[in-house]
CSV table of C-alpha atoms and ligand atoms in Angstrom, one decimal:
chain,number,residue,atom,x,y,z
A,165,UNK,CA,0.0,-0.1,0.0
A,166,UNK,CA,1.3,3.5,-0.7
A,167,UNK,CA,2.1,5.6,2.3
A,168,UNK,CA,0.1,8.6,3.3
A,169,UNK,CA,2.0,11.6,1.8
A,170,UNK,CA,-0.5,14.5,3.0
A,171,UNK,CA,-0.1,16.5,6.1
A,172,UNK,CA,-1.9,19.3,7.7
A,173,UNK,CA,-1.1,22.9,9.0
A,174,UNK,CA,-4.0,24.4,11.0
A,175,UNK,CA,-6.8,22.4,9.4
A,176,UNK,CA,-5.5,22.9,5.9
A,177,UNK,CA,-4.4,19.8,4.1
A,178,UNK,CA,-1.5,19.7,1.7
A,179,UNK,CA,-1.2,16.8,-0.6
A,180,UNK,CA,2.6,16.1,0.2
A,181,UNK,CA,5.4,17.7,2.1
A,182,UNK,CA,7.4,19.2,-0.8
A,183,UNK,CA,6.9,22.9,-1.7
A,184,UNK,CA,8.7,25.3,-4.0
A,185,UNK,CA,10.4,28.2,-2.0
A,186,UNK,CA,9.5,31.9,-2.4
A,187,UNK,CA,11.5,33.8,-5.1
A,188,UNK,CA,12.3,30.7,-7.1
A,189,UNK,CA,9.0,30.0,-8.7
A,190,UNK,CA,7.7,33.5,-9.6
A,191,UNK,CA,3.9,33.5,-9.3
A,192,UNK,CA,3.6,30.0,-10.8
A,193,UNK,CA,2.9,31.1,-14.3
A,194,UNK,CA,6.5,31.4,-15.7
A,195,UNK,CA,7.1,27.7,-15.4
A,196,UNK,CA,3.4,26.7,-16.1
A,197,UNK,CA,4.2,24.6,-19.2
A,198,UNK,CA,7.5,23.1,-18.0
A,199,UNK,CA,6.3,21.7,-14.7
A,200,UNK,CA,3.5,19.6,-13.5
A,201,UNK,CA,2.5,21.7,-10.4
A,202,UNK,CA,0.0,19.1,-9.3
A,203,UNK,CA,2.9,17.1,-8.0
A,204,UNK,CA,3.7,19.7,-5.4
A,205,UNK,CA,2.6,20.2,-1.8
A,206,UNK,CA,2.3,23.8,-2.5
A,207,UNK,CA,3.7,26.9,-4.1
A,208,UNK,CA,5.3,29.8,-2.0
A,209,UNK,CA,4.9,33.0,-4.2
A,210,UNK,CA,7.5,35.6,-4.6
A,211,UNK,CA,7.4,38.0,-1.6
A,212,UNK,CA,4.5,40.5,-2.1
A,213,UNK,CA,4.5,43.9,-0.6
A,214,UNK,CA,1.8,46.6,-0.5
A,215,UNK,CA,3.1,48.7,-3.4
A,216,UNK,CA,5.1,47.3,-6.4
A,217,UNK,CA,8.7,47.4,-6.0
A,218,UNK,CA,11.4,47.6,-8.8
A,219,UNK,CA,14.1,45.9,-6.5
A,220,UNK,CA,17.8,46.6,-6.5
A,221,UNK,CA,19.9,47.6,-9.5
A,222,UNK,CA,21.8,45.0,-11.4
A,223,UNK,CA,23.9,43.1,-10.7
A,224,UNK,CA,21.5,41.0,-8.6
A,225,UNK,CA,22.6,37.4,-9.1
A,226,UNK,CA,26.1,35.7,-8.9
A,227,UNK,CA,27.0,32.1,-9.1
A,228,UNK,CA,29.2,31.0,-6.2
A,229,UNK,CA,30.7,27.6,-5.5
A,230,UNK,CA,27.8,25.1,-4.9
A,231,UNK,CA,25.3,27.9,-4.7
A,232,UNK,CA,24.4,31.5,-5.6
A,233,UNK,CA,24.3,35.0,-4.1
A,234,UNK,CA,21.2,37.2,-4.8
A,235,UNK,CA,20.2,40.7,-4.1
A,236,UNK,CA,16.9,41.0,-5.7
A,237,UNK,CA,15.5,43.6,-3.3
A,238,UNK,CA,12.0,42.2,-3.0
A,239,UNK,CA,11.3,43.2,-6.7
A,240,UNK,CA,7.4,42.3,-6.9
A,241,UNK,CA,4.2,43.5,-8.7
A,242,UNK,CA,2.5,44.6,-5.4
A,243,UNK,CA,-0.5,42.9,-3.8
A,244,UNK,CA,-3.4,44.4,-5.9
A,245,UNK,CA,-1.8,43.5,-9.3
A,246,UNK,CA,-1.2,40.1,-7.8
A,247,UNK,CA,-4.7,39.5,-6.7
A,248,UNK,CA,-6.0,40.8,-10.2
A,249,UNK,CA,-3.6,39.4,-12.6
A,250,UNK,CA,-1.8,36.4,-11.0
A,251,UNK,CA,-4.2,34.8,-8.5
A,252,UNK,CA,-6.8,33.6,-11.1
A,253,UNK,CA,-4.2,31.5,-12.7
A,254,UNK,CA,-2.8,30.2,-9.5
A,255,UNK,CA,-6.2,29.2,-8.4
A,256,UNK,CA,-6.6,27.0,-11.3
A,257,UNK,CA,-3.7,24.8,-10.4
A,258,UNK,CA,-4.1,21.6,-8.5
A,259,UNK,CA,-1.8,22.6,-5.7
A,260,UNK,CA,-2.0,24.9,-2.7
A,261,UNK,CA,-0.9,28.6,-3.0
A,262,UNK,CA,0.9,30.1,0.0
A,263,UNK,CA,1.3,33.9,-0.4
A,264,UNK,CA,4.6,35.1,0.9
A,265,UNK,CA,4.4,38.7,2.4
A,266,UNK,CA,7.2,41.1,2.8
A,267,UNK,CA,6.9,44.6,4.3
A,268,UNK,CA,8.8,47.5,5.8
A,269,UNK,CA,6.5,48.0,8.8
A,270,UNK,CA,4.0,45.9,10.9
A,271,UNK,CA,1.2,47.9,9.5
A,272,UNK,CA,2.2,47.1,5.9
A,273,UNK,CA,2.2,43.3,6.8
A,274,UNK,CA,-1.1,43.7,8.2
A,275,UNK,CA,-2.5,45.6,5.3
A,276,UNK,CA,-1.3,43.1,2.8
A,277,UNK,CA,-2.6,40.2,4.7
A,278,UNK,CA,-6.0,41.9,5.0
A,279,UNK,CA,-6.2,42.4,1.3
A,280,UNK,CA,-5.4,38.8,0.6
A,281,UNK,CA,-7.5,37.3,3.3
A,282,UNK,CA,-10.9,38.3,1.7
A,283,UNK,CA,-9.9,36.4,-1.5
A,284,UNK,CA,-10.5,32.6,-2.3
A,285,UNK,CA,-7.5,30.5,-3.4
A,286,UNK,CA,-4.9,31.6,-1.0
A,287,UNK,CA,-4.3,28.6,1.4
A,288,UNK,CA,-2.0,30.4,3.9
A,289,UNK,CA,0.7,33.0,4.4
A,290,UNK,CA,4.5,32.8,4.7
A,291,UNK,CA,5.8,35.9,6.4
A,292,UNK,CA,9.3,37.0,5.2
A,293,UNK,CA,10.9,38.6,8.2
A,294,UNK,CA,14.3,37.8,6.9
A,295,UNK,CA,15.2,39.4,3.6
A,296,UNK,CA,18.8,40.3,3.7
A,297,UNK,CA,18.7,42.9,0.8
A,298,UNK,CA,16.5,45.8,1.8
A,299,UNK,CA,17.3,48.8,4.1
A,300,UNK,CA,13.8,48.8,5.9
A,301,UNK,CA,12.2,45.8,7.5
A,302,UNK,CA,13.9,42.6,6.2
A,303,UNK,CA,16.8,41.5,8.5
A,304,UNK,CA,16.3,44.4,10.9
A,305,UNK,CA,13.0,42.7,11.9
A,306,UNK,CA,14.1,39.2,11.5
A,307,UNK,CA,16.9,39.7,13.9
A,308,UNK,CA,14.8,41.4,16.6
A,309,UNK,CA,13.0,38.8,18.6
A,310,UNK,CA,10.5,41.4,19.9
A,311,UNK,CA,9.7,42.5,16.4
A,312,UNK,CA,9.0,38.9,15.2
A,313,UNK,CA,6.7,38.4,18.1
A,314,UNK,CA,4.9,41.6,17.5
A,315,UNK,CA,4.4,41.0,13.8
A,316,UNK,CA,3.2,37.5,14.4
A,317,UNK,CA,0.7,38.5,17.2
A,318,UNK,CA,-0.8,41.2,15.0
A,319,UNK,CA,-1.1,39.0,11.9
A,320,UNK,CA,-2.6,36.1,14.0
A,321,UNK,CA,-5.5,38.5,14.9
A,322,UNK,CA,-6.3,39.0,11.2
A,323,UNK,CA,-6.5,35.5,9.8
A,324,UNK,CA,-7.6,31.9,10.6
A,325,UNK,CA,-5.5,30.7,7.6
A,326,UNK,CA,-2.1,29.0,8.3
A,327,UNK,CA,0.5,31.6,9.4
A,328,UNK,CA,4.0,30.5,8.7
A,329,UNK,CA,6.9,32.6,9.9
A,330,UNK,CA,10.2,32.3,7.7
A,331,UNK,CA,13.3,33.0,9.8
A,332,UNK,CA,16.8,34.0,9.0
A,333,UNK,CA,19.8,32.0,10.1
A,334,UNK,CA,21.8,35.3,10.5
A,335,UNK,CA,21.3,35.3,14.3
A,336,UNK,CA,23.0,33.5,17.2
A,337,UNK,CA,20.1,31.3,18.4
A,338,UNK,CA,17.4,30.8,15.8
A,339,UNK,CA,15.4,28.7,18.2
A,340,UNK,CA,14.7,31.9,20.3
A,341,UNK,CA,12.9,33.4,17.3
A,342,UNK,CA,11.0,30.1,16.6
A,343,UNK,CA,9.8,30.0,20.2
A,344,UNK,CA,8.7,33.7,20.0
A,345,UNK,CA,6.7,33.0,16.8
A,346,UNK,CA,5.2,29.9,18.3
A,347,UNK,CA,4.1,31.9,21.4
A,348,UNK,CA,2.6,34.7,19.3
A,349,UNK,CA,0.4,32.1,17.5
A,350,UNK,CA,2.3,31.0,14.5
A,351,UNK,CA,1.2,27.8,13.0
A,352,UNK,CA,4.6,26.8,11.4
A,353,UNK,CA,8.2,28.0,11.0
A,354,UNK,CA,10.0,28.1,7.6
A,355,UNK,CA,13.8,27.9,8.0
A,356,UNK,CA,16.2,28.8,6.8
A,357,UNK,CA,16.2,32.0,4.6
A,358,UNK,CA,19.5,32.8,2.9
A,359,UNK,CA,22.9,33.6,4.7
A,360,UNK,CA,24.6,36.9,4.2
A,361,UNK,CA,27.4,36.6,1.8
A,362,UNK,CA,29.9,38.5,-0.4
A,363,UNK,CA,31.5,37.9,-3.8
A,364,UNK,CA,34.4,40.0,-5.2
A,365,UNK,CA,35.5,40.6,-8.7
A,366,UNK,CA,39.3,40.5,-8.6
A,367,UNK,CA,39.9,42.5,-11.8
A,368,UNK,CA,38.1,45.6,-10.4
A,369,UNK,CA,38.3,44.8,-6.7
A,370,UNK,CA,34.6,45.5,-6.5
A,371,UNK,CA,31.9,43.6,-5.0
A,372,UNK,CA,30.1,41.5,-7.7
A,373,UNK,CA,26.7,42.5,-6.4
A,374,UNK,CA,25.4,46.1,-6.5
A,375,UNK,CA,24.5,46.0,-2.9
A,376,UNK,CA,27.9,44.5,-1.9
A,377,UNK,CA,26.4,41.8,0.0
A,378,UNK,CA,23.6,39.4,-0.8
A,379,UNK,CA,21.8,36.2,0.2
A,380,UNK,CA,23.7,33.0,-0.2
A,381,UNK,CA,21.6,29.9,-1.1
A,382,UNK,CA,22.0,26.4,-2.7
A,383,UNK,CA,23.7,23.2,-1.8
A,384,UNK,CA,26.5,25.2,0.0
A,385,UNK,CA,24.2,26.1,2.8
A,386,UNK,CA,22.7,22.6,3.4
A,387,UNK,CA,24.7,21.6,6.5
A,388,UNK,CA,23.9,25.0,8.1
A,389,UNK,CA,20.2,24.7,7.3
A,390,UNK,CA,20.3,21.1,8.7
A,391,UNK,CA,21.8,22.4,12.0
A,392,UNK,CA,19.3,25.3,12.3
A,393,UNK,CA,16.3,23.0,11.7
A,394,UNK,CA,17.6,20.6,14.2
A,395,UNK,CA,18.1,23.4,16.7
A,396,UNK,CA,14.4,24.7,16.1
A,397,UNK,CA,13.0,21.2,16.4
A,398,UNK,CA,14.4,20.9,20.0
A,399,UNK,CA,12.6,24.2,20.9
A,400,UNK,CA,9.0,24.2,19.4
A,401,UNK,CA,6.1,21.9,18.8
A,402,UNK,CA,4.7,23.5,15.7
A,403,UNK,CA,5.8,22.0,12.3
A,404,UNK,CA,9.0,23.2,10.6
A,405,UNK,CA,9.3,23.6,7.0
A,406,UNK,CA,13.0,23.0,6.1
A,407,UNK,CA,14.7,24.9,3.4
A,408,UNK,CA,18.4,25.2,2.5
A,409,UNK,CA,20.2,23.6,-0.5
A,410,UNK,CA,18.0,20.7,-1.0
A,411,UNK,CA,19.0,19.0,-4.3
A,412,UNK,CA,17.8,15.5,-4.1
A,413,UNK,CA,15.3,13.1,-2.4
A,414,UNK,CA,18.2,12.2,0.0
A,415,UNK,CA,18.7,15.8,1.0
A,416,UNK,CA,14.9,16.2,1.6
A,417,UNK,CA,14.9,13.1,3.8
A,418,UNK,CA,17.7,14.4,5.9
A,419,UNK,CA,15.6,17.3,6.7
A,420,UNK,CA,12.6,15.4,7.7
A,421,UNK,CA,14.8,13.2,9.9
A,422,UNK,CA,16.3,16.3,11.8
A,423,UNK,CA,12.8,17.5,12.5
A,424,UNK,CA,11.2,19.2,9.5
A,425,UNK,CA,7.5,18.1,8.9
A,426,UNK,CA,7.9,19.4,5.2
A,427,UNK,CA,10.6,20.9,2.9
A,428,UNK,CA,10.9,23.7,0.2
A,429,UNK,CA,13.0,23.4,-2.8
A,430,UNK,CA,14.6,26.8,-3.7
A,431,UNK,CA,17.8,27.5,-5.8
A,432,UNK,CA,17.7,24.0,-7.5
A,433,UNK,CA,14.4,25.1,-9.3
A,434,UNK,CA,16.7,27.3,-11.5
A,435,UNK,CA,18.7,24.2,-12.5
A,436,UNK,CA,15.9,21.8,-12.9
A,437,UNK,CA,12.4,23.3,-12.7
A,438,UNK,CA,10.6,19.9,-12.2
A,439,UNK,CA,12.8,18.8,-9.3
A,440,UNK,CA,10.3,19.4,-6.5
A,441,UNK,CA,7.9,16.9,-8.0
A,442,UNK,CA,10.5,14.3,-8.6
A,443,UNK,CA,11.6,14.7,-4.9
A,444,UNK,CA,8.0,14.4,-3.7
A,445,UNK,CA,7.7,11.1,-5.5
A,446,UNK,CA,11.2,10.1,-4.3
A,447,UNK,CA,10.1,10.5,-0.7
A,448,UNK,CA,7.0,8.6,-1.2
A,449,UNK,CA,9.0,5.7,-2.8
A,450,UNK,CA,11.4,5.8,0.1
A,451,UNK,CA,8.6,5.6,2.8
A,452,UNK,CA,7.1,2.6,0.9
A,453,UNK,CA,10.5,0.8,0.9
A,454,UNK,CA,10.7,1.5,4.5
A,455,UNK,CA,7.2,0.0,5.0
A,456,UNK,CA,5.9,3.3,6.5
A,457,UNK,CA,2.2,4.0,6.6
A,458,UNK,CA,2.8,7.7,6.6
A,459,UNK,CA,5.7,9.9,5.6
A,460,UNK,CA,5.3,11.8,8.8
A,461,UNK,CA,6.7,8.7,10.7
A,462,UNK,CA,10.2,10.0,9.5
A,463,UNK,CA,9.9,13.4,11.1
A,464,UNK,CA,12.4,13.9,14.0
A,465,UNK,CA,13.7,10.4,13.9
A,466,UNK,CA,17.4,11.4,14.1
A,467,UNK,CA,19.3,9.0,16.4
A,468,UNK,CA,21.8,11.5,18.0
A,469,UNK,CA,23.2,9.1,20.5
A,470,UNK,CA,26.6,8.8,19.4
A,471,UNK,CA,28.3,5.7,20.6
A,472,UNK,CA,32.0,5.9,20.7
A,473,UNK,CA,34.0,2.8,19.9
A,474,UNK,CA,36.2,1.3,22.7
A,475,UNK,CA,39.1,2.1,20.5
A,476,UNK,CA,38.5,5.9,21.0
A,477,UNK,CA,39.1,5.7,24.7
A,478,UNK,CA,42.2,3.5,24.3
A,479,UNK,CA,43.7,6.2,21.9
A,480,UNK,CA,43.2,8.9,24.6
B,756,LIG,C1,15.6,38.4,-1.4
B,756,LIG,C2,14.7,38.1,-0.3
B,756,LIG,C3,14.9,37.0,0.4
B,756,LIG,O1,14.2,36.7,1.5
B,756,LIG,C4,16.1,36.3,0.3
B,756,LIG,O2,16.4,35.4,1.1
B,756,LIG,C5,16.9,36.8,-0.9
B,756,LIG,C6,16.7,37.7,-1.6
B,756,LIG,C7,15.3,39.6,-2.2
B,756,LIG,O3,14.2,39.8,-2.9
B,756,LIG,O4,16.2,40.4,-2.3
């Protein structure tokens, strides 16, 4: 028998545990003909703000070893245009749509969510309190535990849909932020967003990105992401959606084992746009081979009891 692949966040059921990460899948329409989106647990939209944003000047993307740096600056069409021009297509897809929201004030987050909450076809919200590339909001919110708590509390009052807080790894103890979000009413945590990084052009001795630093993503950050998800999993009861350099079924399984209830595929969508569907299928096959009734049986099953061989004590 095939294992159960679905899982639930705040009464909303998702058909499987594999999502595509915000900013790597546009508004779902750019890859429409390339990818079978009905294989996905859901789509996280590019971050939406109240007004359209042009984003940062070029250069905004640089390839780095096993990853990339970006400084998009939250370029997006704004919530009104999204609702009018993009949501009708997204609604027609056989997967769930999570709207990712970015803002430079608590009021702006609230206003964007309020506008969306009266519309059908948005399954939930992922709140970006962790963009490294903007002056206002972004990381200044995501690295301030009180602010994360305040934003979560205010948004919780406005919606009964799943509220997911996306955290930055650019802090000392990410679990403190996860705990604050949980206490303030979040239904889930997404982790991790990108790590601040810098690339240099040796011919000019200038930074490669126009904003000097940017957000590092891709397989290069996977071990960091696994450690952060593991840390959060020890601290909260709400589900964690693990993100960071997932490039294969095996990578996704590692995130489930350290405590993520679901995963997002980000940077690898640029390499292989259909990879998330392939990974969703791969997880199901693994669970079947392991004779599991439900993929969820894998979550948080890391055996962290390290047994040292007798040889070790003899050597010391
Ligand atoms: C952007 C936003 C992010 O949250 C991120 O991790 C990287 C880039 C951006 O739009 O600049």
